[in-house]
């Protein structure tokens, strides 16, 4: 039964209204003035308030305003009973939020019709409100469970699904396989084609994944998860993953471009690896990262040693964070020699980390960790500044012409202010840009060639030289070499070490040297360790070399001694020296 509160000071009118409403099945209660009515309404919220516009203690309009500001009374239908019958009074009441205005005198039918209409309207409003709440709940629910871009379950919901699937696998004593799949070089793809195309590509990948016989979810930006249910033998899983990788590597058409991707996949299985859903997903992630670090488009089953390696790397990354401020980093310099003169023509700055417990850690170990964590950006800047300062200090002591080479990582090449950083270090140290050469490994350059071209041209415009390091290992196409403002190729020591034992290495090195000469590029051979290699290179016309034959990387004091003629490099064989150019002593 609907409860109606009648606020009316005139006793007779109040009791008439109550009786009229009671006749139509309403439970009507009365209040003799405004304040009493308000208190009654607050204490026991009615379904409708019927109120006179004129009250002695609290004006009807003021009472309506207070109701509309009240948390519960705000939505209670409010009908005025008034003696003023002009339109202005009615409009005022409605503007303040009244639901109806009944001018005295009115009939029984009129009042009941008004009350019923207001209650019905309120009912409908309430229903539509509930509907909106429901829709909002569904939207929130969708957003908290589904990835809006790919319409795949998000990480949280995917994990719920793994949990559920694991529950049934345990009940039915079946195995369960969780895969973590990441798109290799995702960052480079986005940098090349833009975020919009990247999103389009992710949706296309998601569509291909949806066609697999597996539960699929999007775990992170370029990372997807899959659950394979049903008893699966090791071989069947392997077969599934191989087919999946093959399917994903077929080209995609994105905004008129043909894009190809590769995917690394980590695999963890119940019961072999874990019986916990979170642990399985973490293990699959670990195995996936392991693949990513070691080469592309691989897949691996989780193995506990992977976690140990990862924990170790994590620890190193944390320690590396403080290595600069703790003065644990040092730059060594390896001489580069012209074999026709035996003279030092340059030095390459090579970073060293003196770890307080582990001793000297090789850059091959910690540079990839620094690249992963982004620490390479401040570290690389520190190396460049330190090396340029050192070079200037040497320059003040000798008039010998020689150059400085500094390695740049792929991550630095993506750094927005790289050119400004190099320029400011040159300015700050007073170094001549023409004496500096920046080395980029061929592999990193090829991964992001189209996005790097502009940056490389900007660096070149500063006057800095650019070298491709480890040349021969990164499958660069010759057409790229022409597009890039490169002036030096450094033949990787894996070729140099094979020169005299492997015919193929000799043929390739010869071809590289020949090509470099035709393209008018300088060439430096890395990792020259013995006289036979030196002779071979000399025979091919490659005269600039770097390697243990002459010297390992040296501390700055040792380089200074060389430059000042207080120390010497091993002698270049006489047969290679060009007459009149001296042996470097
Ligand atoms: P890289 O730039 O190709 O440097 C040459 C590497 O070969 C150096 O290893 C050097 O010590 C080594 N080497 C020199 N002569 C010989 C030889 O005759 N035989 C053999 N087997 N090796 C020789 P290192 O110093 O361990 O550096 C390894 C790599 O770490 C470098 O290769 C470079 O890619 C990277 N790296 C070093 N310092 C930095 C740095 O400051 N920044 C960046 N981004 N990378 C760096
Ligand atoms: Mg180098
Ligand atoms: Mg190299």
Coordinates of C-alpha atoms and ligand atoms in Angstrom, one line a residue:
X1 CA 0.0 0.0 0.0
X2 CA 1.4 3.4 -1.0
X3 CA 2.0 5.9 1.8
X4 CA 1.0 9.5 1.2
X5 CA 2.0 12.3 3.5
X6 CA -0.5 15.1 3.6
X7 CA 1.0 18.4 4.9
X8 CA -1.9 20.7 5.6
X9 CA -2.4 23.2 8.4
X10 CA -6.2 23.4 8.1
X11 CA -7.5 20.4 10.1
X12 CA -10.7 20.0 8.0
X13 CA -9.0 20.0 4.7
X14 CA -6.3 17.7 6.0
X15 CA -8.7 15.1 7.2
X16 CA -10.8 15.4 4.0
X17 CA -7.7 14.7 1.9
X18 CA -6.7 11.7 4.1
X19 CA -10.2 10.2 3.8
X20 CA -10.4 10.7 0.0
X21 CA -7.0 9.0 -0.4
X22 CA -7.9 6.2 2.0
X23 CA -11.0 5.5 -0.1
X24 CA -8.8 4.7 -3.0
X25 CA -6.6 2.3 -1.1
X26 CA -3.8 4.7 -0.1
X27 CA -2.4 4.8 3.4
X28 CA -2.5 8.5 4.1
X29 CA -0.9 10.2 7.1
X30 CA -1.1 13.9 8.0
X31 CA 1.2 16.6 9.3
X32 CA -0.2 19.8 10.8
X33 CA 2.7 22.1 9.7
X34 CA 5.7 22.3 7.5
X35 CA 8.4 21.5 10.0
X36 CA 6.5 18.6 11.4
X37 CA 5.8 17.3 7.9
X38 CA 9.5 17.5 7.0
X39 CA 10.5 15.7 10.2
X40 CA 7.9 13.0 9.5
X41 CA 9.0 12.5 5.9
X42 CA 12.7 12.3 6.9
X43 CA 11.9 9.7 9.6
X44 CA 9.7 7.5 7.4
X45 CA 10.1 8.3 3.7
X46 CA 6.6 8.4 2.1
X47 CA 5.8 7.4 -1.5
X48 CA 4.3 10.8 -2.3
X49 CA 3.9 14.2 -0.5
X50 CA 0.8 16.3 -0.8
X51 CA 1.5 19.7 0.5
X52 CA -0.2 23.1 0.7
X53 CA 1.8 26.0 -0.8
X54 CA 0.9 28.2 2.1
X55 CA 2.1 27.1 5.5
X56 CA 2.8 29.4 8.5
X57 CA 6.1 28.0 9.8
X58 CA 7.8 26.8 6.6
X59 CA 6.6 28.0 3.3
X60 CA 5.5 25.1 0.9
X61 CA 8.0 26.1 -1.7
X62 CA 10.9 26.2 0.8
X63 CA 9.8 22.8 2.0
X64 CA 9.9 21.4 -1.5
X65 CA 13.4 22.8 -2.0
X66 CA 14.6 21.1 1.2
X67 CA 13.1 17.8 0.1
X68 CA 14.8 18.0 -3.3
X69 CA 18.1 18.5 -1.6
X70 CA 17.5 15.6 0.8
X71 CA 19.2 12.3 -0.2
X72 CA 16.1 10.1 0.1
X73 CA 13.3 12.7 -0.3
X74 CA 14.8 14.1 -3.6
X75 CA 13.0 11.5 -5.7
X76 CA 9.7 11.4 -3.8
X77 CA 6.8 12.8 -6.0
X78 CA 5.6 16.1 -4.6
X79 CA 2.2 17.5 -5.4
X80 CA 1.1 21.0 -4.3
X81 CA -2.4 21.9 -3.2
X82 CA -2.9 25.7 -3.5
X83 CA -5.4 28.5 -3.7
X84 CA -3.4 30.4 -6.3
X85 CA -4.8 29.4 -9.7
X86 CA -2.7 31.6 -11.9
X87 CA -0.2 30.1 -14.3
X88 CA 2.8 31.9 -12.7
X89 CA 2.2 30.1 -9.4
X90 CA 1.9 26.7 -11.1
X91 CA 5.1 27.4 -13.2
X92 CA 7.0 28.4 -10.1
X93 CA 6.0 25.2 -8.3
X94 CA 7.0 23.1 -11.3
X95 CA 10.3 24.9 -11.8
X96 CA 11.2 24.1 -8.2
X97 CA 10.7 20.4 -9.0
X98 CA 7.0 19.8 -8.0
X99 CA 5.3 17.0 -9.9
X100 CA 1.8 18.5 -10.1
X101 CA -0.2 21.5 -8.8
X102 CA -3.8 21.1 -7.8
X103 CA -5.8 24.4 -7.4
X104 CA -8.5 24.4 -4.8
X105 CA -11.2 23.5 -5.1
X106 CA -10.7 20.1 -6.7
X107 CA -12.7 16.9 -7.0
X108 CA -12.0 13.6 -5.5
X109 CA -11.3 12.2 -9.0
X110 CA -8.8 15.0 -9.7
X111 CA -6.7 14.4 -6.7
X112 CA -6.7 10.6 -7.1
X113 CA -5.8 10.9 -10.8
X114 CA -2.9 13.3 -10.0
X115 CA -1.6 11.0 -7.2
X116 CA -1.8 7.9 -9.4
X117 CA -0.1 9.7 -12.4
X118 CA 2.7 10.9 -10.2
X119 CA 3.3 7.5 -8.7
X120 CA 3.3 5.8 -12.1
X121 CA 5.8 8.4 -13.4
X122 CA 8.0 7.8 -10.4
X123 CA 7.8 4.0 -11.0
X124 CA 8.8 4.4 -14.6
X125 CA 11.7 6.7 -13.7
X126 CA 12.8 4.3 -11.1
X127 CA 12.8 1.4 -13.6
X128 CA 14.7 3.4 -16.2
X129 CA 17.2 4.3 -13.5
X130 CA 17.6 0.7 -12.5
X131 CA 18.1 -0.1 -16.2
X132 CA 20.8 2.5 -16.5
X133 CA 22.5 1.2 -13.3
X134 CA 22.4 -2.3 -14.8
X135 CA 23.9 -1.1 -18.1
X136 CA 26.6 0.8 -16.2
X137 CA 27.4 -2.3 -14.2
X138 CA 27.6 -4.4 -17.4
X139 CA 29.9 -1.8 -19.0
X140 CA 32.2 -1.8 -15.9
X141 CA 32.1 -5.5 -15.9
X142 CA 33.0 -5.7 -19.5
X143 CA 35.8 -3.2 -19.1
X144 CA 37.2 -5.1 -16.1
X145 CA 37.1 -8.4 -17.9
X146 CA 37.6 -7.7 -21.6
X147 CA 40.3 -5.9 -23.6
X148 CA 38.4 -3.1 -25.5
X149 CA 40.7 -3.3 -28.5
X150 CA 40.8 -7.0 -29.4
X151 CA 37.6 -8.1 -27.5
X152 CA 39.7 -10.8 -25.9
X153 CA 39.7 -11.5 -22.1
X154 CA 42.1 -9.2 -20.4
X155 CA 44.9 -10.5 -18.2
X156 CA 42.7 -10.7 -15.0
X157 CA 39.9 -12.5 -16.7
X158 CA 42.2 -14.7 -18.6
X159 CA 43.8 -15.7 -15.3
X160 CA 40.3 -16.6 -14.0
X161 CA 39.8 -18.7 -17.0
X162 CA 43.1 -20.5 -16.4
X163 CA 42.0 -21.1 -12.8
X164 CA 38.7 -22.5 -14.0
X165 CA 40.3 -24.7 -16.6
X166 CA 42.9 -25.9 -14.1
X167 CA 40.1 -26.8 -11.7
X168 CA 38.5 -29.1 -14.2
X169 CA 41.8 -30.5 -15.4
X170 CA 42.6 -31.5 -11.8
X171 CA 39.1 -33.1 -11.3
X172 CA 39.4 -35.1 -14.5
X173 CA 43.1 -35.8 -14.0
X174 CA 44.1 -34.3 -17.2
X175 CA 47.0 -32.1 -18.2
X176 CA 46.7 -28.4 -19.0
X177 CA 49.1 -26.2 -21.1
X178 CA 49.5 -22.5 -20.8
X179 CA 51.2 -20.5 -23.5
X180 CA 52.5 -16.9 -23.4
X181 CA 53.0 -15.4 -26.8
X182 CA 54.7 -12.1 -27.6
X183 CA 55.1 -10.3 -30.8
X184 CA 58.8 -9.8 -31.5
X185 CA 60.0 -6.3 -32.3
X186 CA 56.6 -4.8 -31.4
X187 CA 58.1 -1.5 -30.5
X188 CA 59.9 -1.2 -33.9
X189 CA 56.7 -2.1 -35.7
X190 CA 54.8 0.6 -33.9
X191 CA 57.6 3.1 -34.5
X192 CA 57.6 2.3 -38.2
X193 CA 53.9 2.1 -39.0
X194 CA 52.4 4.2 -36.1
X195 CA 50.1 3.4 -33.2
X196 CA 46.9 3.2 -35.3
X197 CA 48.3 0.6 -37.6
X198 CA 49.8 -1.1 -34.6
X199 CA 46.3 -1.4 -33.1
X200 CA 45.0 -2.7 -36.4
X201 CA 47.7 -5.3 -36.5
X202 CA 46.9 -6.4 -32.9
X203 CA 43.3 -6.9 -33.8
X204 CA 44.3 -9.0 -36.9
X205 CA 46.6 -11.1 -34.7
X206 CA 43.8 -11.5 -32.2
X207 CA 41.4 -12.7 -35.0
X208 CA 43.9 -15.4 -36.0
X209 CA 44.4 -16.5 -32.4
X210 CA 40.6 -16.7 -31.9
X211 CA 40.5 -19.4 -34.6
X212 CA 42.8 -21.7 -32.6
X213 CA 41.3 -24.4 -30.5
X214 CA 42.3 -22.6 -27.3
X215 CA 41.2 -20.1 -24.7
X216 CA 42.8 -16.8 -25.7
X217 CA 43.5 -13.6 -23.8
X218 CA 45.4 -10.4 -24.2
X219 CA 47.9 -10.2 -21.3
X220 CA 49.8 -7.0 -22.1
X221 CA 50.5 -4.6 -25.1
X222 CA 51.9 -7.2 -27.5
X223 CA 51.5 -10.3 -25.3
X224 CA 48.8 -12.9 -25.6
X225 CA 48.0 -16.0 -23.5
X226 CA 46.5 -19.3 -24.6
X227 CA 45.2 -22.3 -22.7
X228 CA 45.2 -25.7 -24.3
X229 CA 42.8 -28.0 -22.7
X230 CA 42.6 -31.8 -23.0
X231 CA 45.3 -34.3 -22.6
X232 CA 48.2 -33.2 -24.7
X233 CA 51.5 -35.0 -25.2
X234 CA 54.7 -33.0 -25.4
X235 CA 54.8 -33.6 -29.2
X236 CA 51.3 -32.4 -29.7
X237 CA 52.0 -29.2 -27.9
X238 CA 55.1 -28.7 -30.0
X239 CA 53.1 -29.3 -33.2
X240 CA 50.4 -26.9 -32.1
X241 CA 52.9 -24.1 -31.4
X242 CA 54.7 -24.6 -34.6
X243 CA 51.5 -24.4 -36.6
X244 CA 50.5 -21.3 -34.5
X245 CA 53.8 -19.6 -35.3
X246 CA 53.4 -20.4 -39.0
X247 CA 49.9 -19.0 -39.0
X248 CA 50.9 -15.8 -37.3
X249 CA 53.9 -15.2 -39.6
X250 CA 51.8 -15.1 -42.7
X251 CA 51.7 -11.4 -43.9
X252 CA 49.2 -8.9 -42.7
X253 CA 47.8 -6.0 -44.8
X254 CA 47.8 -2.9 -42.6
X255 CA 47.0 0.4 -44.2
X256 CA 48.3 -0.6 -47.6
X257 CA 51.5 -2.1 -46.1
X258 CA 52.4 -5.7 -46.0
X259 CA 53.6 -6.4 -42.5
X260 CA 55.2 -9.6 -41.2
X261 CA 55.6 -10.5 -37.6
X262 CA 57.3 -13.1 -35.6
X263 CA 56.3 -14.5 -32.2
X264 CA 58.1 -15.9 -29.3
X265 CA 56.2 -18.5 -27.3
X266 CA 56.8 -19.7 -23.7
X267 CA 55.1 -22.9 -22.5
X268 CA 54.2 -24.1 -19.0
X269 CA 52.2 -27.2 -18.2
X270 CA 50.2 -28.7 -15.3
X271 CA 51.1 -30.9 -13.6
X272 CA 54.8 -30.8 -14.7
X273 CA 55.6 -27.2 -13.8
X274 CA 53.0 -26.0 -11.4
X275 CA 49.5 -26.6 -10.1
X276 CA 48.8 -22.9 -9.5
X277 CA 47.3 -20.7 -12.3
X278 CA 49.4 -17.6 -11.5
X279 CA 52.6 -19.7 -11.3
X280 CA 51.8 -21.4 -14.7
X281 CA 51.3 -18.0 -16.3
X282 CA 54.4 -16.6 -14.8
X283 CA 56.4 -19.6 -15.9
X284 CA 55.1 -19.4 -19.5
X285 CA 56.0 -15.6 -19.4
X286 CA 59.5 -16.5 -18.2
X287 CA 60.0 -19.0 -20.9
X288 CA 58.7 -16.5 -23.5
X289 CA 61.1 -13.9 -22.3
X290 CA 63.9 -16.4 -22.4
X291 CA 63.1 -17.0 -26.1
X292 CA 62.9 -13.3 -26.8
X293 CA 66.4 -12.7 -25.4
X294 CA 67.9 -15.5 -27.3
X295 CA 66.6 -15.0 -30.8
X296 CA 63.3 -14.5 -32.5
X297 CA 60.4 -16.7 -33.3
X298 CA 61.4 -19.5 -30.9
X299 CA 59.3 -21.5 -28.5
X300 CA 60.5 -23.2 -25.3
X301 CA 59.0 -25.2 -22.4
X302 CA 59.6 -23.6 -19.0
X303 CA 62.6 -24.9 -17.1
X304 CA 63.4 -23.8 -13.5
X305 CA 66.9 -22.6 -14.6
X306 CA 65.1 -19.9 -16.6
X307 CA 63.7 -18.4 -13.4
X308 CA 67.1 -18.6 -11.8
X309 CA 68.7 -16.7 -14.8
X310 CA 65.9 -14.2 -14.7
X311 CA 66.3 -13.6 -11.0
X312 CA 70.0 -13.1 -11.5
X313 CA 69.4 -10.7 -14.3
X314 CA 66.9 -8.8 -12.1
X315 CA 69.5 -8.5 -9.4
X316 CA 72.1 -7.3 -11.8
X317 CA 69.7 -4.8 -13.2
X318 CA 69.1 -3.4 -9.7
X319 CA 72.8 -3.2 -9.0
X320 CA 73.5 -1.7 -12.3
X321 CA 71.1 1.1 -11.5
X322 CA 73.6 2.3 -8.9
X323 CA 76.8 1.5 -10.7
X324 CA 77.4 5.0 -12.0
X325 CA 77.0 6.8 -8.7
X326 CA 79.0 4.1 -6.9
X327 CA 81.8 4.6 -9.4
X328 CA 81.9 1.0 -10.5
X329 CA 81.9 1.8 -14.3
X330 CA 85.0 2.4 -16.2
X331 CA 85.8 3.0 -19.9
X332 CA 88.6 1.1 -21.5
X333 CA 89.9 2.0 -24.9
X334 CA 91.1 -0.4 -27.6
X335 CA 93.5 1.0 -30.2
X336 CA 92.7 0.8 -33.9
X337 CA 95.9 0.5 -36.0
X338 CA 96.7 1.3 -39.6
X339 CA 98.8 -1.7 -40.8
X340 CA 100.5 0.3 -43.5
X341 CA 102.1 2.6 -40.8
X342 CA 101.7 0.7 -37.5
X343 CA 100.2 3.9 -36.2
X344 CA 97.2 4.2 -33.8
X345 CA 94.5 5.8 -35.9
X346 CA 91.7 5.5 -33.3
X347 CA 90.5 4.1 -30.1
X348 CA 87.2 2.4 -29.4
X349 CA 85.6 3.1 -26.0
X350 CA 84.5 -0.2 -24.3
X351 CA 82.6 -0.1 -21.0
X352 CA 83.7 -2.2 -18.0
X353 CA 81.7 -2.9 -14.8
X354 CA 83.8 -3.6 -11.7
X355 CA 81.2 -5.4 -9.5
X356 CA 82.2 -5.3 -5.8
X357 CA 81.5 -9.1 -5.4
X358 CA 81.5 -10.6 -8.8
X359 CA 84.6 -8.8 -10.1
X360 CA 84.8 -7.6 -13.7
X361 CA 81.5 -8.2 -15.6
X362 CA 81.6 -8.3 -19.4
X363 CA 79.5 -5.8 -21.4
X364 CA 78.2 -8.8 -23.3
X365 CA 76.4 -9.7 -20.0
X366 CA 75.3 -6.4 -18.7
X367 CA 74.6 -4.3 -21.8
X368 CA 71.6 -6.5 -22.8
X369 CA 70.3 -6.1 -19.2
X370 CA 70.8 -2.3 -19.4
X371 CA 69.0 -2.3 -22.7
X372 CA 66.0 -4.2 -21.3
X373 CA 65.7 -2.0 -18.3
X374 CA 66.3 1.3 -20.2
X375 CA 69.4 2.0 -18.0
X376 CA 71.5 2.0 -21.2
X377 CA 70.2 5.5 -21.9
X378 CA 71.9 7.2 -18.9
X379 CA 74.8 4.7 -19.0
X380 CA 75.4 5.4 -22.7
X381 CA 75.3 9.1 -22.1
X382 CA 77.9 8.7 -19.3
X383 CA 80.2 6.6 -21.6
X384 CA 80.0 9.2 -24.3
X385 CA 80.7 12.1 -21.9
X386 CA 83.6 10.2 -20.2
X387 CA 85.2 9.1 -23.5
X388 CA 84.9 12.6 -25.1
X389 CA 86.5 14.2 -22.0
X390 CA 89.2 11.7 -22.0
X391 CA 89.8 12.2 -25.7
X392 CA 90.1 16.0 -25.2
X393 CA 92.6 15.4 -22.3
X394 CA 94.8 13.2 -24.7
X395 CA 94.5 15.8 -27.4
X396 CA 96.1 18.4 -25.2
X397 CA 99.1 16.1 -24.8
X398 CA 99.7 15.0 -28.4
X399 CA 99.3 16.3 -31.9
X400 CA 98.8 12.9 -33.4
X401 CA 95.7 12.6 -35.4
X402 CA 93.4 9.8 -34.2
X403 CA 89.7 9.2 -33.7
X404 CA 87.4 8.1 -31.0
X405 CA 84.7 5.5 -31.5
X406 CA 81.8 5.0 -29.0
X407 CA 79.1 2.3 -29.2
X408 CA 75.5 3.3 -29.3
X409 CA 72.8 0.8 -28.4
X410 CA 69.5 0.3 -30.2
X411 CA 67.6 1.7 -27.2
X412 CA 69.6 5.0 -27.5
X413 CA 68.8 5.2 -31.1
X414 CA 65.1 5.3 -30.1
X415 CA 65.8 7.9 -27.5
X416 CA 64.0 11.1 -28.5
X417 CA 66.7 13.6 -27.6
X418 CA 69.7 11.5 -28.8
X419 CA 70.9 14.1 -31.3
X420 CA 70.6 17.0 -28.7
X421 CA 72.4 14.8 -26.2
X422 CA 75.4 14.1 -28.5
X423 CA 75.5 17.8 -29.6
X424 CA 75.5 19.0 -26.0
X425 CA 78.3 16.6 -25.0
X426 CA 80.4 17.8 -28.0
X427 CA 79.8 21.4 -27.0
X428 CA 80.5 20.8 -23.3
X429 CA 83.7 18.9 -23.9
X430 CA 84.9 21.0 -26.8
X431 CA 85.4 17.9 -28.9
X432 CA 85.4 18.2 -32.7
X433 CA 82.5 16.2 -34.1
X434 CA 84.7 15.0 -37.0
X435 CA 86.9 13.1 -34.5
X436 CA 84.0 11.1 -33.1
X437 CA 82.5 8.0 -34.7
X438 CA 79.4 6.3 -33.3
X439 CA 79.1 2.6 -33.7
X440 CA 75.7 0.9 -34.2
X441 CA 75.5 -2.9 -34.4
X442 CA 74.2 -4.2 -37.7
X443 CA 71.5 -6.3 -36.0
X444 CA 70.1 -3.4 -34.0
X445 CA 70.2 -1.1 -37.0
X446 CA 68.4 -3.6 -39.3
X447 CA 65.6 -4.0 -36.7
X448 CA 64.6 -0.4 -36.9
X449 CA 66.1 0.8 -40.1
X450 CA 63.3 2.9 -41.4
X451 CA 62.8 4.8 -38.1
X452 CA 66.5 5.3 -37.7
X453 CA 67.3 6.9 -41.1
X454 CA 66.2 10.4 -39.9
X455 CA 68.1 10.3 -36.6
X456 CA 71.2 9.0 -38.4
X457 CA 71.0 11.9 -40.9
X458 CA 70.7 14.3 -38.0
X459 CA 73.7 12.8 -36.3
X460 CA 75.6 13.0 -39.6
X461 CA 74.6 16.7 -39.9
X462 CA 76.5 17.3 -36.7
X463 CA 79.6 16.1 -38.4
X464 CA 79.9 12.8 -36.5
X465 CA 81.0 9.7 -38.3
X466 CA 78.8 6.6 -38.2
X467 CA 79.9 3.0 -38.3
X468 CA 78.1 -0.3 -38.6
X469 CA 79.6 -2.6 -36.0
X470 CA 79.7 -6.4 -36.1
X471 CA 79.1 -6.2 -39.9
X472 CA 78.2 -9.5 -41.5
X473 CA 76.1 -10.8 -38.6
X474 CA 72.9 -8.8 -39.2
X475 CA 71.8 -9.7 -42.7
X476 CA 71.7 -6.1 -43.9
X477 CA 70.6 -5.5 -47.4
X478 CA 72.9 -3.6 -49.6
X479 CA 70.1 -1.3 -50.6
X480 CA 69.9 -0.1 -47.0
X481 CA 73.6 0.6 -46.9
X482 CA 73.1 3.1 -49.7
X483 CA 70.2 4.8 -47.9
X484 CA 72.0 5.2 -44.6
X485 CA 74.6 7.9 -44.0
X486 CA 77.2 5.4 -42.9
X487 CA 81.0 5.9 -43.5
X488 CA 82.6 2.8 -41.9
X489 CA 81.9 -0.9 -41.8
X490 CA 83.5 -3.0 -39.0
X491 CA 83.9 -6.6 -40.1
X492 CA 82.8 -8.8 -37.2
X493 CA 85.5 -10.8 -35.5
X494 CA 83.5 -14.0 -36.1
X495 CA 84.6 -13.7 -39.8
X496 CA 88.1 -12.5 -39.0
X497 CA 88.7 -15.5 -36.7
X498 CA 87.7 -17.9 -39.5
X499 CA 89.6 -16.1 -42.3
X500 CA 92.5 -18.5 -42.4
X501 CA 90.6 -21.7 -41.6
X502 CA 87.3 -21.4 -43.3
X503 CA 87.1 -20.7 -47.1
X504 CA 83.6 -19.3 -46.8
X505 CA 84.6 -16.8 -44.2
X506 CA 87.5 -15.7 -46.4
X507 CA 85.2 -15.3 -49.4
X508 CA 82.6 -13.3 -47.5
X509 CA 85.2 -11.1 -45.9
X510 CA 86.8 -10.5 -49.2
X511 CA 83.4 -9.6 -50.7
X512 CA 82.6 -7.2 -47.8
X513 CA 85.9 -5.4 -48.2
X514 CA 85.4 -5.2 -52.0
X515 CA 81.9 -3.9 -51.6
X516 CA 83.0 -1.3 -49.0
X517 CA 85.6 0.0 -51.3
X518 CA 83.2 0.3 -54.2
X519 CA 80.7 2.2 -51.9
X520 CA 83.5 4.4 -50.8
X521 CA 83.2 3.2 -47.2
X522 CA 86.0 2.9 -44.7
X523 CA 86.5 -0.6 -43.4
X524 CA 87.9 -1.8 -40.0
X525 CA 88.5 -5.5 -39.2
X526 CA 87.7 -6.4 -35.6
X527 CA 89.2 -9.1 -33.5
X528 CA 92.5 -9.5 -35.4
X529 CA 94.5 -11.9 -33.3
X530 CA 97.4 -13.2 -35.4
X531 CA 99.8 -12.4 -38.2
X532 CA 98.1 -14.7 -40.7
X533 CA 94.8 -12.9 -40.3
X534 CA 96.7 -9.6 -40.6
X535 CA 98.3 -10.8 -43.8
X536 CA 95.0 -11.9 -45.3
X537 CA 93.3 -8.6 -44.6
X538 CA 96.3 -6.7 -45.9
X539 CA 96.1 -8.7 -49.1
X540 CA 92.4 -7.8 -49.5
X541 CA 93.2 -4.1 -49.0
X542 CA 91.8 -3.8 -45.5
X543 CA 94.3 -1.7 -43.6
X544 CA 92.5 -0.6 -40.5
X545 CA 92.4 -3.3 -37.8
X546 CA 91.6 -3.7 -34.2
X547 CA 92.3 -6.8 -32.1
X548 CA 94.4 -8.6 -29.6
X549 CA 97.3 -8.9 -32.1
X550 CA 98.0 -5.2 -31.4
X551 CA 96.3 -4.7 -28.1
X552 CA 93.4 -5.6 -25.9
X553 CA 91.2 -2.7 -24.5
X554 CA 93.5 -0.6 -22.3
X555 CA 93.0 1.7 -19.3
X556 CA 93.2 5.4 -20.2
X557 CA 96.7 5.7 -18.6
X558 CA 98.0 2.9 -20.9
X559 CA 96.6 4.6 -23.9
X560 CA 98.2 7.8 -22.9
X561 CA 101.6 6.1 -22.6
X562 CA 101.1 4.8 -26.2
X563 CA 100.2 8.2 -27.5
X564 CA 103.1 9.8 -25.8
X565 CA 105.5 7.2 -27.2
X566 CA 106.3 5.9 -23.7
X567 CA 104.9 2.5 -24.6
X568 CA 104.6 0.6 -27.9
X569 CA 102.3 -1.8 -29.7
X570 CA 103.7 -5.0 -31.2
X571 CA 105.5 -4.3 -34.5
X572 CA 103.6 -4.6 -37.7
X573 CA 105.4 -7.1 -40.0
X574 CA 107.8 -5.2 -42.3
X575 CA 106.3 -6.6 -45.5
X576 CA 103.1 -4.7 -44.8
X577 CA 104.5 -1.3 -44.0
X578 CA 104.4 1.1 -46.8
X579 CA 107.9 2.5 -47.3
X580 CA 108.5 5.9 -45.7
X581 CA 105.5 5.7 -43.4
X582 CA 107.4 4.2 -40.4
X583 CA 106.5 1.4 -38.1
X584 CA 104.8 3.5 -35.5
X585 CA 107.7 3.7 -33.1
Ligands
LIG1 P1 82.1 -4.4 -30.0 O1 81.7 -3.0 -30.1 O2 82.1 -5.2 -31.3 O3 83.6 -4.4 -29.4 C1 84.6 -5.3 -29.7 C2 84.6 -6.4 -28.7 O4 85.6 -7.4 -29.1 C3 85.1 -6.0 -27.4 O5 84.5 -6.8 -26.4 C4 86.6 -6.3 -27.4 O6 87.2 -6.5 -26.1 C5 86.6 -7.6 -28.2 N1 87.8 -7.8 -28.8 C6 88.7 -6.9 -29.2 N2 89.8 -7.5 -29.8 C7 89.5 -8.8 -29.9 C8 90.2 -10.0 -30.4 O7 91.2 -9.9 -31.0 N3 89.6 -11.2 -30.2 C9 88.4 -11.3 -29.6 N4 87.9 -12.5 -29.4 N5 87.7 -10.2 -29.1 C10 88.3 -9.0 -29.2 P2 83.8 -6.2 -25.1 O8 84.6 -5.1 -24.6 O9 83.6 -7.4 -24.2 O10 82.5 -5.6 -25.6 C11 81.5 -6.5 -26.2 C12 80.4 -5.7 -26.8 O11 79.7 -4.9 -25.8 C13 81.0 -4.6 -27.8 O12 81.2 -5.2 -29.0 C14 79.8 -3.7 -27.8 O13 78.8 -4.2 -28.7 C15 79.2 -3.8 -26.4 N6 79.7 -2.6 -25.7 C16 80.8 -2.4 -25.0 N7 80.9 -1.1 -24.5 C17 79.7 -0.6 -24.8 C18 79.1 0.7 -24.6 O14 79.6 1.6 -23.9 N8 77.8 0.9 -25.1 C19 77.2 0.0 -25.8 N9 75.9 0.2 -26.2 N10 77.7 -1.2 -26.0 C20 78.9 -1.5 -25.6
LIG2 MG1 81.9 -1.6 -31.3
LIG3 MG1 82.0 -5.4 -33.0

